[in-house]
Amino acid sequence: GNKYSAGSTNDDTEIEMAPTNDGNDTTQDEQPELHAANNFKMKRHWGASLCFFYVKGEPLFTVGPHWPFFICMWSVLLTIGIFVNYYIASQQSWTVRFLAAAVTIWQAFIYLFTAIKNPGIATAKDPEDPELEKYTDYPNFCNVCKVLRDEEMYHCYDCDVCIKGYDHHCPWTGKCIGQGNLLPFYTFLFSTVAYIVFCILLTVHSV
């Protein structure tokens, strides 16, 4: 299908913000800036993502469309952590107990942070700006998100938004992995490997 025109428009729940003046200076080699300078809005939804806690007009946290997958996996992770702490680590020294609790809490936190951190949603501050009409024929213009996409930006059809620095869509975090949550995602993967090794060593030592 045509990825420049497919998909639904963003949700309509909005919160008006005070006018800002970001400047209109552009160089000859720069693409036209599509973020309106004088009147931007905070939207409760961008595509299929629920957004909250805005900073400078950009959502800090988002909840993706596949959040039930995340809730299930997070519940499994917490269950494993409780089992490790109460049935295995409890037989060890206080140092081991503290380490087991710290590792479990960190693992749960970094997974949660990855799942709620804004992955890099490309937002047009004023999607209804008539000035956007002159960009509709650009091959890299997204008619759904009303933004110009660079080589690293991609429109995810699950989240129905354009993601800066798009890596992949991960249903286990409920949404996309992009430039906004890529580092937490890889930190979570590394922590998971370390957590598995820790649990194995702890189990072997307890036998």
C-alpha positions as protocol buffer text, in pm:
chain_id: "A"
residue {
  index: 1
  type: GLY
  ca { x: 0 y: 0 z: 0 }
}
residue {
  index: 2
  type: ASN
  ca { x: 93 y: 365 z: -18 }
}
residue {
  index: 3
  type: LYS
  ca { x: 267 y: 436 z: 311 }
}
residue {
  index: 4
  type: TYR
  ca { x: 234 y: 810 z: 261 }
}
residue {
  index: 5
  type: SER
  ca { x: -143 y: 808 z: 269 }
}
residue {
  index: 6
  type: ALA
  ca { x: -256 y: 492 z: 449 }
}
residue {
  index: 7
  type: GLY
  ca { x: -373 y: 494 z: 810 }
}
residue {
  index: 8
  type: SER
  ca { x: -604 y: 696 z: 1027 }
}
residue {
  index: 9
  type: THR
  ca { x: -561 y: 1047 z: 1154 }
}
residue {
  index: 10
  type: ASN
  ca { x: -449 y: 1119 z: 1510 }
}
residue {
  index: 11
  type: ASP
  ca { x: -699 y: 1137 z: 1797 }
}
residue {
  index: 12
  type: ASP
  ca { x: -875 y: 1463 z: 1865 }
}
residue {
  index: 13
  type: THR
  ca { x: -826 y: 1514 z: 2240 }
}
residue {
  index: 14
  type: GLU
  ca { x: -602 y: 1820 z: 2270 }
}
residue {
  index: 15
  type: ILE
  ca { x: -476 y: 2064 z: 2532 }
}
residue {
  index: 16
  type: GLU
  ca { x: -400 y: 2417 z: 2415 }
}
residue {
  index: 17
  type: MET
  ca { x: -57 y: 2553 z: 2506 }
}
residue {
  index: 18
  type: ALA
  ca { x: 79 y: 2907 z: 2519 }
}
residue {
  index: 19
  type: PRO
  ca { x: 231 y: 3045 z: 2199 }
}
residue {
  index: 20
  type: THR
  ca { x: 601 y: 3001 z: 2142 }
}
residue {
  index: 21
  type: ASN
  ca { x: 851 y: 3151 z: 1899 }
}
residue {
  index: 22
  type: ASP
  ca { x: 1115 y: 2903 z: 1780 }
}
residue {
  index: 23
  type: GLY
  ca { x: 1234 y: 3115 z: 1486 }
}
residue {
  index: 24
  type: ASN
  ca { x: 1191 y: 3054 z: 1116 }
}
residue {
  index: 25
  type: ASP
  ca { x: 1553 y: 3062 z: 996 }
}
residue {
  index: 26
  type: THR
  ca { x: 1645 y: 2779 z: 760 }
}
residue {
  index: 27
  type: THR
  ca { x: 1946 y: 2709 z: 542 }
}
residue {
  index: 28
  type: GLN
  ca { x: 1931 y: 2622 z: 176 }
}
residue {
  index: 29
  type: ASP
  ca { x: 2013 y: 2257 z: 239 }
}
residue {
  index: 30
  type: GLU
  ca { x: 1765 y: 2210 z: 524 }
}
residue {
  index: 31
  type: GLN
  ca { x: 1424 y: 2055 z: 471 }
}
residue {
  index: 32
  type: PRO
  ca { x: 1125 y: 2280 z: 545 }
}
residue {
  index: 33
  type: GLU
  ca { x: 1040 y: 2284 z: 915 }
}
residue {
  index: 34
  type: LEU
  ca { x: 690 y: 2149 z: 964 }
}
residue {
  index: 35
  type: HIS
  ca { x: 662 y: 2214 z: 1334 }
}
residue {
  index: 36
  type: ALA
  ca { x: 449 y: 2525 z: 1372 }
}
residue {
  index: 37
  type: ALA
  ca { x: 631 y: 2798 z: 1560 }
}
residue {
  index: 38
  type: ASN
  ca { x: 350 y: 3006 z: 1704 }
}
residue {
  index: 39
  type: ASN
  ca { x: 73 y: 2777 z: 1823 }
}
residue {
  index: 40
  type: PHE
  ca { x: 127 y: 2414 z: 1916 }
}
residue {
  index: 41
  type: LYS
  ca { x: -101 y: 2165 z: 2087 }
}
residue {
  index: 42
  type: MET
  ca { x: -54 y: 1869 z: 2317 }
}
residue {
  index: 43
  type: LYS
  ca { x: -259 y: 1574 z: 2201 }
}
residue {
  index: 44
  type: ARG
  ca { x: -372 y: 1296 z: 2431 }
}
residue {
  index: 45
  type: HIS
  ca { x: -326 y: 1044 z: 2151 }
}
residue {
  index: 46
  type: TRP
  ca { x: -80 y: 1028 z: 1862 }
}
residue {
  index: 47
  type: GLY
  ca { x: -193 y: 752 z: 1631 }
}
residue {
  index: 48
  type: ALA
  ca { x: -260 y: 445 z: 1846 }
}
residue {
  index: 49
  type: SER
  ca { x: -37 y: 564 z: 2133 }
}
residue {
  index: 50
  type: LEU
  ca { x: -156 y: 724 z: 2455 }
}
residue {
  index: 51
  type: CYS
  ca { x: 72 y: 1017 z: 2543 }
}
residue {
  index: 52
  type: PHE
  ca { x: 125 y: 1196 z: 2873 }
}
residue {
  index: 53
  type: PHE
  ca { x: 370 y: 1427 z: 3055 }
}
residue {
  index: 54
  type: TYR
  ca { x: 468 y: 1667 z: 2779 }
}
residue {
  index: 55
  type: VAL
  ca { x: 803 y: 1850 z: 2782 }
}
residue {
  index: 56
  type: LYS
  ca { x: 847 y: 2139 z: 2536 }
}
residue {
  index: 57
  type: GLY
  ca { x: 552 y: 2012 z: 2335 }
}
residue {
  index: 58
  type: GLU
  ca { x: 685 y: 1656 z: 2302 }
}
residue {
  index: 59
  type: PRO
  ca { x: 538 y: 1360 z: 2494 }
}
residue {
  index: 60
  type: LEU
  ca { x: 779 y: 1219 z: 2751 }
}
residue {
  index: 61
  type: PHE
  ca { x: 591 y: 895 z: 2805 }
}
residue {
  index: 62
  type: THR
  ca { x: 366 y: 693 z: 2575 }
}
residue {
  index: 63
  type: VAL
  ca { x: 170 y: 370 z: 2600 }
}
residue {
  index: 64
  type: GLY
  ca { x: 158 y: 170 z: 2277 }
}
residue {
  index: 65
  type: PRO
  ca { x: -128 y: -26 z: 2121 }
}
residue {
  index: 66
  type: HIS
  ca { x: 8 y: -365 z: 2230 }
}
residue {
  index: 67
  type: TRP
  ca { x: 21 y: -281 z: 2602 }
}
residue {
  index: 68
  type: PRO
  ca { x: -154 y: -609 z: 2704 }
}
residue {
  index: 69
  type: PHE
  ca { x: 152 y: -804 z: 2581 }
}
residue {
  index: 70
  type: PHE
  ca { x: 372 y: -587 z: 2801 }
}
residue {
  index: 71
  type: ILE
  ca { x: 147 y: -633 z: 3105 }
}
residue {
  index: 72
  type: CYS
  ca { x: 159 y: -1011 z: 3062 }
}
residue {
  index: 73
  type: MET
  ca { x: 539 y: -1020 z: 3024 }
}
residue {
  index: 74
  type: TRP
  ca { x: 592 y: -777 z: 3311 }
}
residue {
  index: 75
  type: SER
  ca { x: 371 y: -994 z: 3534 }
}
residue {
  index: 76
  type: VAL
  ca { x: 578 y: -1300 z: 3443 }
}
residue {
  index: 77
  type: LEU
  ca { x: 898 y: -1109 z: 3520 }
}
residue {
  index: 78
  type: LEU
  ca { x: 767 y: -1002 z: 3861 }
}
residue {
  index: 79
  type: THR
  ca { x: 653 y: -1357 z: 3938 }
}
residue {
  index: 80
  type: ILE
  ca { x: 998 y: -1493 z: 3861 }
}
residue {
  index: 81
  type: GLY
  ca { x: 1152 y: -1222 z: 4077 }
}
residue {
  index: 82
  type: ILE
  ca { x: 928 y: -1305 z: 4372 }
}
residue {
  index: 83
  type: PHE
  ca { x: 1010 y: -1676 z: 4339 }
}
residue {
  index: 84
  type: VAL
  ca { x: 1384 y: -1608 z: 4322 }
}
residue {
  index: 85
  type: ASN
  ca { x: 1379 y: -1377 z: 4625 }
}
residue {
  index: 86
  type: TYR
  ca { x: 1149 y: -1572 z: 4855 }
}
residue {
  index: 87
  type: TYR
  ca { x: 1234 y: -1931 z: 4769 }
}
residue {
  index: 88
  type: ILE
  ca { x: 1598 y: -1924 z: 4659 }
}
residue {
  index: 89
  type: ALA
  ca { x: 1775 y: -1610 z: 4780 }
}
residue {
  index: 90
  type: SER
  ca { x: 1609 y: -1632 z: 5123 }
}
residue {
  index: 91
  type: GLN
  ca { x: 1834 y: -1929 z: 5201 }
}
residue {
  index: 92
  type: GLN
  ca { x: 2148 y: -1726 z: 5137 }
}
residue {
  index: 93
  type: SER
  ca { x: 2334 y: -1452 z: 5321 }
}
residue {
  index: 94
  type: TRP
  ca { x: 2204 y: -1096 z: 5359 }
}
residue {
  index: 95
  type: THR
  ca { x: 2443 y: -983 z: 5090 }
}
residue {
  index: 96
  type: VAL
  ca { x: 2299 y: -1230 z: 4840 }
}
residue {
  index: 97
  type: ARG
  ca { x: 1944 y: -1139 z: 4943 }
}
residue {
  index: 98
  type: PHE
  ca { x: 2013 y: -770 z: 4890 }
}
residue {
  index: 99
  type: LEU
  ca { x: 2175 y: -837 z: 4552 }
}
residue {
  index: 100
  type: ALA
  ca { x: 1882 y: -1054 z: 4441 }
}
residue {
  index: 101
  type: ALA
  ca { x: 1631 y: -787 z: 4542 }
}
residue {
  index: 102
  type: ALA
  ca { x: 1831 y: -510 z: 4371 }
}
residue {
  index: 103
  type: VAL
  ca { x: 1865 y: -706 z: 4047 }
}
residue {
  index: 104
  type: THR
  ca { x: 1494 y: -791 z: 4046 }
}
residue {
  index: 105
  type: ILE
  ca { x: 1387 y: -431 z: 4107 }
}
residue {
  index: 106
  type: TRP
  ca { x: 1625 y: -301 z: 3841 }
}
residue {
  index: 107
  type: GLN
  ca { x: 1502 y: -556 z: 3586 }
}
residue {
  index: 108
  type: ALA
  ca { x: 1140 y: -464 z: 3647 }
}
residue {
  index: 109
  type: PHE
  ca { x: 1219 y: -91 z: 3634 }
}
residue {
  index: 110
  type: ILE
  ca { x: 1423 y: -90 z: 3311 }
}
residue {
  index: 111
  type: TYR
  ca { x: 1157 y: -300 z: 3137 }
}
residue {
  index: 112
  type: LEU
  ca { x: 882 y: -63 z: 3252 }
}
residue {
  index: 113
  type: PHE
  ca { x: 1088 y: 243 z: 3152 }
}
residue {
  index: 114
  type: THR
  ca { x: 1151 y: 97 z: 2804 }
}
residue {
  index: 115
  type: ALA
  ca { x: 779 y: 30 z: 2762 }
}
residue {
  index: 116
  type: ILE
  ca { x: 661 y: 380 z: 2858 }
}
residue {
  index: 117
  type: LYS
  ca { x: 945 y: 597 z: 2723 }
}
residue {
  index: 118
  type: ASN
  ca { x: 855 y: 791 z: 2408 }
}
residue {
  index: 119
  type: PRO
  ca { x: 1023 y: 597 z: 2124 }
}
residue {
  index: 120
  type: GLY
  ca { x: 1061 y: 915 z: 1918 }
}
residue {
  index: 121
  type: ILE
  ca { x: 718 y: 998 z: 1782 }
}
residue {
  index: 122
  type: ALA
  ca { x: 746 y: 1260 z: 1506 }
}
residue {
  index: 123
  type: THR
  ca { x: 479 y: 1516 z: 1588 }
}
residue {
  index: 124
  type: ALA
  ca { x: 352 y: 1803 z: 1377 }
}
residue {
  index: 125
  type: LYS
  ca { x: 273 y: 2085 z: 1617 }
}
residue {
  index: 126
  type: ASP
  ca { x: -17 y: 2206 z: 1402 }
}
residue {
  index: 127
  type: PRO
  ca { x: -143 y: 1933 z: 1164 }
}
residue {
  index: 128
  type: GLU
  ca { x: -412 y: 2170 z: 1033 }
}
residue {
  index: 129
  type: ASP
  ca { x: -164 y: 2436 z: 924 }
}
residue {
  index: 130
  type: PRO
  ca { x: -253 y: 2523 z: 560 }
}
residue {
  index: 131
  type: GLU
  ca { x: 118 y: 2569 z: 489 }
}
residue {
  index: 132
  type: LEU
  ca { x: 153 y: 2188 z: 500 }
}
residue {
  index: 133
  type: GLU
  ca { x: -38 y: 2157 z: 173 }
}
residue {
  index: 134
  type: LYS
  ca { x: 269 y: 2255 z: -28 }
}
residue {
  index: 135
  type: TYR
  ca { x: 456 y: 1951 z: 102 }
}
residue {
  index: 136
  type: THR
  ca { x: 194 y: 1687 z: 16 }
}
residue {
  index: 137
  type: ASP
  ca { x: 369 y: 1598 z: -312 }
}
residue {
  index: 138
  type: TYR
  ca { x: 703 y: 1538 z: -144 }
}
residue {
  index: 139
  type: PRO
  ca { x: 788 y: 1165 z: -163 }
}
residue {
  index: 140
  type: ASN
  ca { x: 903 y: 1166 z: 201 }
}
residue {
  index: 141
  type: PHE
  ca { x: 600 y: 1353 z: 334 }
}
residue {
  index: 142
  type: CYS
  ca { x: 367 y: 1151 z: 559 }
}
residue {
  index: 143
  type: ASN
  ca { x: 7 y: 1252 z: 503 }
}
residue {
  index: 144
  type: VAL
  ca { x: -97 y: 1080 z: 826 }
}
residue {
  index: 145
  type: CYS
  ca { x: 152 y: 1245 z: 1064 }
}
residue {
  index: 146
  type: LYS
  ca { x: 200 y: 1564 z: 857 }
}
residue {
  index: 147
  type: VAL
  ca { x: 580 y: 1551 z: 883 }
}
residue {
  index: 148
  type: LEU
  ca { x: 873 y: 1517 z: 645 }
}
residue {
  index: 149
  type: ARG
  ca { x: 1058 y: 1192 z: 706 }
}
residue {
  index: 150
  type: ASP
  ca { x: 1433 y: 1151 z: 691 }
}
residue {
  index: 151
  type: GLU
  ca { x: 1610 y: 824 z: 608 }
}
residue {
  index: 152
  type: GLU
  ca { x: 1586 y: 697 z: 967 }
}
residue {
  index: 153
  type: MET
  ca { x: 1219 y: 782 z: 1016 }
}
residue {
  index: 154
  type: TYR
  ca { x: 949 y: 527 z: 941 }
}
residue {
  index: 155
  type: HIS
  ca { x: 571 y: 521 z: 969 }
}
residue {
  index: 156
  type: CYS
  ca { x: 472 y: 225 z: 1188 }
}
residue {
  index: 157
  type: TYR
  ca { x: 132 y: 93 z: 1087 }
}
residue {
  index: 158
  type: ASP
  ca { x: 79 y: -74 z: 1426 }
}
residue {
  index: 159
  type: CYS
  ca { x: 134 y: 249 z: 1621 }
}
residue {
  index: 160
  type: ASP
  ca { x: 6 y: 462 z: 1328 }
}
residue {
  index: 161
  type: VAL
  ca { x: 277 y: 724 z: 1382 }
}
residue {
  index: 162
  type: CYS
  ca { x: 615 y: 811 z: 1234 }
}
residue {
  index: 163
  type: ILE
  ca { x: 907 y: 712 z: 1458 }
}
residue {
  index: 164
  type: LYS
  ca { x: 1242 y: 893 z: 1459 }
}
residue {
  index: 165
  type: GLY
  ca { x: 1537 y: 656 z: 1442 }
}
residue {
  index: 166
  type: TYR
  ca { x: 1299 y: 362 z: 1390 }
}
residue {
  index: 167
  type: ASP
  ca { x: 1451 y: 24 z: 1485 }
}
residue {
  index: 168
  type: HIS
  ca { x: 1156 y: -216 z: 1502 }
}
residue {
  index: 169
  type: HIS
  ca { x: 810 y: -265 z: 1647 }
}
residue {
  index: 170
  type: CYS
  ca { x: 824 y: -471 z: 1966 }
}
residue {
  index: 171
  type: PRO
  ca { x: 488 y: -603 z: 2089 }
}
residue {
  index: 172
  type: TRP
  ca { x: 650 y: -711 z: 2418 }
}
residue {
  index: 173
  type: THR
  ca { x: 709 y: -344 z: 2502 }
}
residue {
  index: 174
  type: GLY
  ca { x: 370 y: -258 z: 2353 }
}
residue {
  index: 175
  type: LYS
  ca { x: 508 y: -25 z: 2086 }
}
residue {
  index: 176
  type: CYS
  ca { x: 801 y: 71 z: 1864 }
}
residue {
  index: 177
  type: ILE
  ca { x: 1167 y: 89 z: 1952 }
}
residue {
  index: 178
  type: GLY
  ca { x: 1324 y: 408 z: 1819 }
}
residue {
  index: 179
  type: GLN
  ca { x: 1576 y: 675 z: 1908 }
}
residue {
  index: 180
  type: GLY
  ca { x: 1386 y: 770 z: 2223 }
}
residue {
  index: 181
  type: ASN
  ca { x: 1393 y: 428 z: 2391 }
}
residue {
  index: 182
  type: LEU
  ca { x: 1663 y: 237 z: 2201 }
}
residue {
  index: 183
  type: LEU
  ca { x: 1922 y: 273 z: 2479 }
}
residue {
  index: 184
  type: PRO
  ca { x: 1682 y: 157 z: 2754 }
}
residue {
  index: 185
  type: PHE
  ca { x: 1580 y: -134 z: 2529 }
}
residue {
  index: 186
  type: TYR
  ca { x: 1937 y: -258 z: 2484 }
}
residue {
  index: 187
  type: THR
  ca { x: 2001 y: -201 z: 2853 }
}
residue {
  index: 188
  type: PHE
  ca { x: 1701 y: -421 z: 2927 }
}
residue {
  index: 189
  type: LEU
  ca { x: 1830 y: -695 z: 2694 }
}
residue {
  index: 190
  type: PHE
  ca { x: 2173 y: -690 z: 2860 }
}
residue {
  index: 191
  type: SER
  ca { x: 2011 y: -688 z: 3205 }
}
residue {
  index: 192
  type: THR
  ca { x: 1794 y: -985 z: 3111 }
}
residue {
  index: 193
  type: VAL
  ca { x: 2097 y: -1194 z: 3014 }
}
residue {
  index: 194
  type: ALA
  ca { x: 2274 y: -1095 z: 3336 }
}
residue {
  index: 195
  type: TYR
  ca { x: 1957 y: -1171 z: 3537 }
}
residue {
  index: 196
  type: ILE
  ca { x: 1927 y: -1519 z: 3385 }
}
residue {
  index: 197
  type: VAL
  ca { x: 2292 y: -1596 z: 3460 }
}
residue {
  index: 198
  type: PHE
  ca { x: 2247 y: -1467 z: 3815 }
}
residue {
  index: 199
  type: CYS
  ca { x: 1940 y: -1686 z: 3873 }
}
residue {
  index: 200
  type: ILE
  ca { x: 2117 y: -1994 z: 3739 }
}
residue {
  index: 201
  type: LEU
  ca { x: 2422 y: -1939 z: 3960 }
}
residue {
  index: 202
  type: LEU
  ca { x: 2203 y: -1869 z: 4261 }
}
residue {
  index: 203
  type: THR
  ca { x: 2001 y: -2186 z: 4201 }
}
residue {
  index: 204
  type: VAL
  ca { x: 2312 y: -2401 z: 4159 }
}
residue {
  index: 205
  type: HIS
  ca { x: 2463 y: -2257 z: 4475 }
}
residue {
  index: 206
  type: SER
  ca { x: 2146 y: -2329 z: 4668 }
}
residue {
  index: 207
  type: VAL
  ca { x: 2131 y: -2698 z: 4570 }
}
